[in-house]
Coordinates of C-alpha atoms in Angstrom, one line a residue:
M1 CA -23.4 -18.3 -15.4
N2 CA -24.0 -14.8 -13.8
R3 CA -21.2 -12.3 -14.4
Y4 CA -20.8 -9.8 -11.5
Y5 CA -18.6 -6.7 -11.3
A6 CA -16.7 -5.4 -8.3
K7 CA -16.5 -1.8 -7.2
F8 CA -14.8 0.4 -4.5
T9 CA -17.6 1.4 -2.2
A10 CA -15.5 3.4 0.3
F11 CA -12.1 4.1 1.6
G12 CA -10.7 5.0 5.1
S13 CA -7.3 5.6 6.5
Y14 CA -5.4 6.2 9.7
T15 CA -1.8 7.3 10.6
P16 CA -0.5 7.5 14.2
P17 CA -0.3 11.0 15.7
K18 CA 3.4 10.9 16.4
V19 CA 5.5 12.5 13.7
L20 CA 9.2 12.1 13.0
N21 CA 10.6 14.7 10.6
N22 CA 14.0 15.1 8.9
Y23 CA 15.4 17.4 11.5
D24 CA 14.6 14.8 14.2
L25 CA 16.5 12.2 12.1
E26 CA 19.5 14.5 11.9
K27 CA 19.8 14.0 15.7
I28 CA 19.9 10.2 15.6
V29 CA 21.7 9.3 12.4
D30 CA 24.3 10.8 10.0
T31 CA 22.0 12.6 7.6
T32 CA 20.5 16.0 6.7
D33 CA 17.1 17.3 5.7
E34 CA 18.6 18.3 2.3
W35 CA 20.1 14.8 1.8
I36 CA 16.7 13.1 2.5
R37 CA 14.6 15.5 0.5
T38 CA 16.9 15.4 -2.5
R39 CA 17.0 11.6 -2.6
T40 CA 13.5 10.7 -1.5
G41 CA 11.2 13.7 -1.5
M42 CA 10.3 12.9 2.1
F43 CA 10.1 15.3 5.0
E44 CA 8.1 13.6 7.8
R45 CA 6.7 10.2 8.6
H46 CA 4.2 9.0 11.2
I47 CA 5.4 6.6 13.9
A48 CA 3.3 4.0 15.8
A49 CA 3.5 4.3 19.6
D50 CA 5.3 1.5 21.5
N51 CA 1.9 -0.1 22.4
E52 CA 0.5 0.2 18.9
A53 CA 0.5 -2.8 16.6
A54 CA -0.7 -3.4 13.0
S55 CA -4.2 -4.4 14.1
D56 CA -4.7 -1.1 16.0
L57 CA -3.9 0.9 12.9
A58 CA -6.0 -1.4 10.7
Y59 CA -8.9 -1.1 13.1
A60 CA -9.0 2.7 12.9
A61 CA -8.7 2.7 9.1
A62 CA -11.4 0.0 8.8
K63 CA -13.8 1.9 11.0
R64 CA -13.4 5.0 8.9
A65 CA -14.0 3.1 5.7
M66 CA -17.1 1.5 7.2
E67 CA -18.4 4.9 8.4
S68 CA -18.0 6.2 4.9
S69 CA -19.9 3.3 3.4
P70 CA -23.5 2.2 3.2
V71 CA -22.4 -1.3 3.9
K72 CA -23.2 -2.5 7.4
Y73 CA -20.8 -4.5 9.6
R74 CA -23.0 -7.6 9.3
E75 CA -22.8 -7.4 5.5
I76 CA -19.0 -7.9 5.3
D77 CA -18.3 -11.4 4.0
L78 CA -14.5 -11.5 4.1
I79 CA -11.6 -9.6 5.6
L80 CA -8.3 -9.4 3.8
V81 CA -5.3 -7.8 5.4
A82 CA -2.1 -7.0 3.4
T83 CA 0.9 -6.7 5.7
V84 CA 4.4 -7.9 6.4
T85 CA 4.4 -6.4 9.9
G86 CA 1.5 -8.2 11.5
D87 CA 0.9 -8.3 15.2
Y88 CA 2.2 -11.9 15.4
A89 CA 3.5 -14.6 13.2
F90 CA 0.2 -16.2 14.0
P91 CA -2.7 -15.7 14.4
S92 CA -3.3 -13.5 11.4
T93 CA -3.8 -9.8 11.9
A94 CA -7.0 -10.2 9.9
C95 CA -8.4 -12.5 12.6
I96 CA -7.4 -10.0 15.3
L97 CA -9.1 -7.2 13.3
Q98 CA -12.2 -9.4 12.9
K99 CA -12.5 -9.8 16.6
R100 CA -12.1 -6.0 17.2
L101 CA -14.8 -5.2 14.6
G102 CA -17.2 -7.8 16.0
M103 CA -17.5 -9.6 12.7
K104 CA -18.2 -13.2 13.5
D105 CA -18.3 -16.4 11.4
I106 CA -16.6 -15.0 8.2
P107 CA -13.2 -15.9 6.7
A108 CA -10.3 -13.6 7.5
F109 CA -6.7 -14.0 6.4
D110 CA -3.4 -12.1 5.8
L111 CA -1.6 -11.7 2.5
S112 CA 2.1 -10.9 2.2
A113 CA 3.3 -9.1 -0.9
G114 CA 5.4 -6.3 0.5
C115 CA 4.5 -2.8 -0.8
T116 CA 2.3 -4.4 -3.5
G117 CA 0.2 -6.0 -0.8
F118 CA -2.9 -3.8 -1.2
I119 CA -2.9 -4.3 -5.0
Y120 CA -2.6 -8.1 -4.5
A121 CA -5.5 -8.0 -2.0
V122 CA -7.7 -6.0 -4.3
D123 CA -7.0 -8.5 -7.1
V124 CA -8.1 -11.4 -4.8
A125 CA -11.2 -9.5 -3.6
R126 CA -12.2 -8.6 -7.1
Q127 CA -12.2 -12.3 -8.1
F128 CA -14.3 -13.3 -5.1
I129 CA -16.8 -10.6 -6.0
E130 CA -16.9 -11.4 -9.7
N131 CA -17.4 -15.1 -9.3
G132 CA -20.3 -14.5 -7.0
T133 CA -18.8 -16.0 -3.8
Y134 CA -19.0 -12.8 -1.8
K135 CA -20.8 -9.4 -1.9
N136 CA -18.8 -7.2 0.4
I137 CA -15.1 -7.5 1.3
L138 CA -13.0 -5.4 3.7
V139 CA -9.5 -4.9 2.3
V140 CA -6.8 -3.4 4.5
G141 CA -3.2 -2.4 3.8
V142 CA -1.3 -1.8 7.1
E143 CA 2.3 -1.6 8.1
V144 CA 4.4 -0.6 11.2
L145 CA 7.7 -0.7 9.4
T146 CA 9.4 1.6 11.9
K147 CA 9.4 -1.4 14.3
I148 CA 11.6 -3.4 11.9
T149 CA 13.8 -0.4 10.9
N150 CA 17.5 -0.3 11.5
W151 CA 17.9 3.2 13.0
K152 CA 21.7 3.0 12.5
D153 CA 21.4 2.6 8.7
R154 CA 20.9 6.1 7.2
N155 CA 20.0 4.6 3.8
T156 CA 16.9 2.9 5.1
C157 CA 15.8 4.5 8.3
V158 CA 14.8 7.7 6.6
L159 CA 12.4 5.9 4.3
F160 CA 9.7 4.3 6.4
G161 CA 6.5 5.4 8.1
D162 CA 3.5 3.7 9.7
G163 CA -0.1 3.7 8.6
A164 CA -3.2 1.9 7.4
G165 CA -5.6 2.2 4.6
A166 CA -8.9 0.3 4.1
A167 CA -11.3 -0.2 1.2
I168 CA -14.7 -1.8 1.0
V169 CA -14.9 -3.8 -2.3
S170 CA -18.5 -4.6 -3.1
R171 CA -20.6 -6.2 -5.8
A172 CA -21.7 -3.4 -8.3
R173 CA -25.3 -3.0 -9.3
S174 CA -26.2 -2.6 -13.0
A175 CA -26.9 1.1 -12.5
D176 CA -23.6 1.8 -10.8
I177 CA -21.0 3.9 -12.6
S178 CA -18.3 2.6 -10.3
H179 CA -16.5 -0.7 -11.1
I180 CA -13.1 -2.2 -11.0
I181 CA -12.1 -2.5 -14.6
D182 CA -9.1 -4.7 -14.3
T183 CA -6.3 -5.9 -12.0
K184 CA -2.9 -7.3 -12.8
I185 CA -0.2 -8.8 -10.5
W186 CA 3.3 -10.2 -11.1
S187 CA 6.3 -11.5 -9.1
D188 CA 9.9 -12.5 -9.6
G189 CA 11.2 -14.5 -6.7
S190 CA 14.7 -14.8 -8.2
Q191 CA 15.4 -11.2 -7.1
G192 CA 13.9 -11.3 -3.6
E193 CA 17.3 -11.0 -1.9
Y194 CA 17.4 -7.3 -2.8
L195 CA 14.7 -6.4 -0.3
Y196 CA 13.9 -8.6 2.8
Q197 CA 14.1 -9.1 6.5
P198 CA 16.8 -11.6 7.2
A199 CA 15.9 -12.9 10.6
G200 CA 12.7 -13.8 12.5
G201 CA 11.5 -16.6 10.2
S202 CA 12.3 -20.4 10.1
R203 CA 15.4 -19.7 8.0
M204 CA 17.0 -17.7 10.7
P205 CA 15.1 -17.9 14.0
A206 CA 15.6 -15.2 16.7
S207 CA 18.9 -15.6 18.7
R208 CA 21.2 -13.3 20.6
K209 CA 23.4 -13.0 17.4
T210 CA 20.5 -12.0 15.1
V211 CA 19.3 -9.4 17.6
E212 CA 22.8 -7.9 18.2
E213 CA 23.4 -7.8 14.4
N214 CA 20.1 -6.0 13.6
L215 CA 19.0 -8.9 11.4
H216 CA 15.4 -8.5 12.3
T217 CA 15.3 -5.2 10.4
V218 CA 14.8 -4.3 6.7
Y219 CA 17.7 -5.0 4.3
M220 CA 17.5 -3.3 0.9
E221 CA 19.9 -2.8 -2.0
G222 CA 18.5 0.6 -2.9
N223 CA 20.1 1.2 -6.3
K224 CA 18.9 -2.1 -7.7
I225 CA 15.4 -1.7 -6.2
F226 CA 15.2 1.8 -7.7
K227 CA 15.8 0.6 -11.2
L228 CA 13.6 -2.4 -10.9
A229 CA 10.7 -0.4 -9.4
V230 CA 10.8 2.2 -12.2
R231 CA 10.8 -0.5 -14.9
S232 CA 8.2 -2.8 -13.3
M233 CA 5.7 -0.1 -12.4
T234 CA 6.0 1.5 -15.8
S235 CA 5.4 -1.9 -17.4
A236 CA 2.4 -2.6 -15.1
I237 CA 0.8 0.7 -16.2
D238 CA 1.5 0.0 -19.8
E239 CA 0.1 -3.5 -19.8
I240 CA -3.1 -2.8 -18.0
L241 CA -3.9 0.2 -20.2
K242 CA -3.1 -1.8 -23.4
Q243 CA -5.2 -4.8 -22.2
N244 CA -8.2 -2.4 -21.8
K245 CA -7.5 -0.4 -25.0
L246 CA -6.8 2.8 -23.0
K247 CA -4.1 5.5 -23.1
P248 CA -2.6 7.5 -20.2
D249 CA -4.8 10.4 -21.2
D250 CA -7.9 8.3 -20.5
V251 CA -6.9 8.1 -16.8
D252 CA -8.0 10.9 -14.5
W253 CA -5.7 10.0 -11.5
F254 CA -2.6 7.9 -11.2
I255 CA -1.9 6.7 -7.7
P256 CA 1.6 5.2 -7.5
H257 CA 3.2 3.5 -4.5
Q258 CA 4.9 6.2 -2.5
A259 CA 8.4 4.7 -2.1
N260 CA 10.6 7.5 -3.5
L261 CA 9.7 10.8 -5.3
R262 CA 12.4 10.2 -7.9
I263 CA 10.9 6.8 -8.7
I264 CA 7.4 8.4 -9.2
E265 CA 8.9 11.2 -11.3
A266 CA 10.8 8.7 -13.5
I267 CA 7.6 6.7 -14.1
I268 CA 5.4 9.7 -15.1
D269 CA 8.2 11.1 -17.2
R270 CA 8.4 7.8 -19.2
L271 CA 4.6 7.8 -19.6
H272 CA 4.4 11.5 -20.4
V273 CA 1.8 12.0 -17.6
P274 CA 1.3 15.5 -16.2
K275 CA 2.3 15.7 -12.6
D276 CA -1.0 17.4 -11.6
R277 CA -2.8 14.1 -12.4
V278 CA -0.7 12.1 -10.0
I279 CA -1.5 11.7 -6.3
I280 CA 1.7 12.3 -4.3
N281 CA 1.8 12.6 -0.5
I282 CA 5.2 11.1 0.1
E283 CA 6.5 14.3 1.8
K284 CA 4.1 13.8 4.7
Y285 CA 4.2 10.0 5.2
G286 CA 7.3 8.4 3.7
N287 CA 7.0 4.8 2.5
M288 CA 4.1 3.1 4.4
S289 CA 4.5 -0.1 2.2
S290 CA 1.0 -1.7 1.6
A291 CA -0.7 1.3 3.2
T292 CA 0.6 4.0 0.9
I293 CA -1.9 3.6 -1.9
P294 CA -5.2 3.2 0.1
V295 CA -4.1 6.2 2.4
A296 CA -3.4 8.3 -0.7
V297 CA -6.7 7.4 -2.3
D298 CA -8.6 8.1 0.9
E299 CA -7.0 11.5 1.3
A300 CA -7.7 12.4 -2.3
I301 CA -11.3 11.4 -2.0
R302 CA -11.8 13.5 1.2
A303 CA -10.0 16.4 -0.5
K304 CA -12.5 16.1 -3.4
K305 CA -9.8 15.5 -5.9
I306 CA -11.0 12.0 -6.8
R307 CA -14.7 12.0 -7.5
R308 CA -17.3 9.3 -8.4
G309 CA -16.9 8.4 -12.0
D310 CA -13.2 9.2 -12.2
V311 CA -10.9 6.6 -13.8
I312 CA -8.0 5.8 -11.4
L313 CA -4.9 3.7 -11.8
M314 CA -3.0 2.4 -8.9
V315 CA 0.4 0.8 -9.3
A316 CA 2.9 -0.6 -6.8
F317 CA 6.2 -2.5 -6.5
G318 CA 7.5 -4.4 -3.4
A319 CA 9.3 -7.2 -1.7
G320 CA 9.1 -10.6 -3.3
L321 CA 9.8 -9.0 -5.8
T322 CA 6.2 -8.2 -6.6
W323 CA 4.4 -5.6 -8.7
G324 CA 0.9 -4.9 -9.9
S325 CA -1.8 -2.5 -11.0
V326 CA -5.5 -1.8 -10.5
L327 CA -7.6 0.1 -13.0
A328 CA -11.0 1.3 -11.8
R329 CA -13.7 3.8 -12.3
Y330 CA -14.3 5.1 -8.8

């Protein structure tokens, strides 16, 4: 049986032009720039326009990834979109994106794993490549969380931004230095009530009451999520490194989910990782959920921080609760 390896061929990203900074938030909710910076490390976030949906952001990011890749549109075998804020309950945002890209007669589906969505989607893509089913897969992480944000809740409305990141995951050739070394994903559904959107599904369909009570927005128990995120992401890094007989010093770049600067600092402090080897862009974008990691990687590649041959480690934690890591040589 042939054994194939997967690799990241290219990345692309897109964030909407409209920006909402902390001083803007001071005008609409009881908060201050100092309060937000101290607790989250965020200053501004990008906001989708009223007529922009997840597929619009995903399309722009996917196009940029394709433009950076030698892979042609007709060579894409599968589209995976990680999102919890798709255009509709159905059809999938992946199918809408497929139509926009003109990619016919290939499978396309969405995957829901909250902020860990991109990690989950890469794990799925890697397995399809390694078992020989497909050669090139378009993986997108996209969110428009500001459309399900409660702008009266100062604890959550300061956190979220909109954006999309895309990656082309391809079959590696024997001469390629690039390959995905390992992926690991976990979940714990018993603690899902700490981070969820109460209304809008079959459990609590839309009604006048759910709209009036803002139940179609993000609910989060911040203190509990903070502790779980630090513990879970630290463990995800430890386990994938031990599994592959590596140490933190063997990794060139750590790319953590950009949920909160204090979470990132707590993780790298526990692992004794120098901050200058960690990709952090939370000040500019806030928490874009499944889009944070691919956007951060794309930015770092274009800034010539991440170069071909570098060992990178991505790690995330999100609703579900879910968490996971990806170890790769770019």
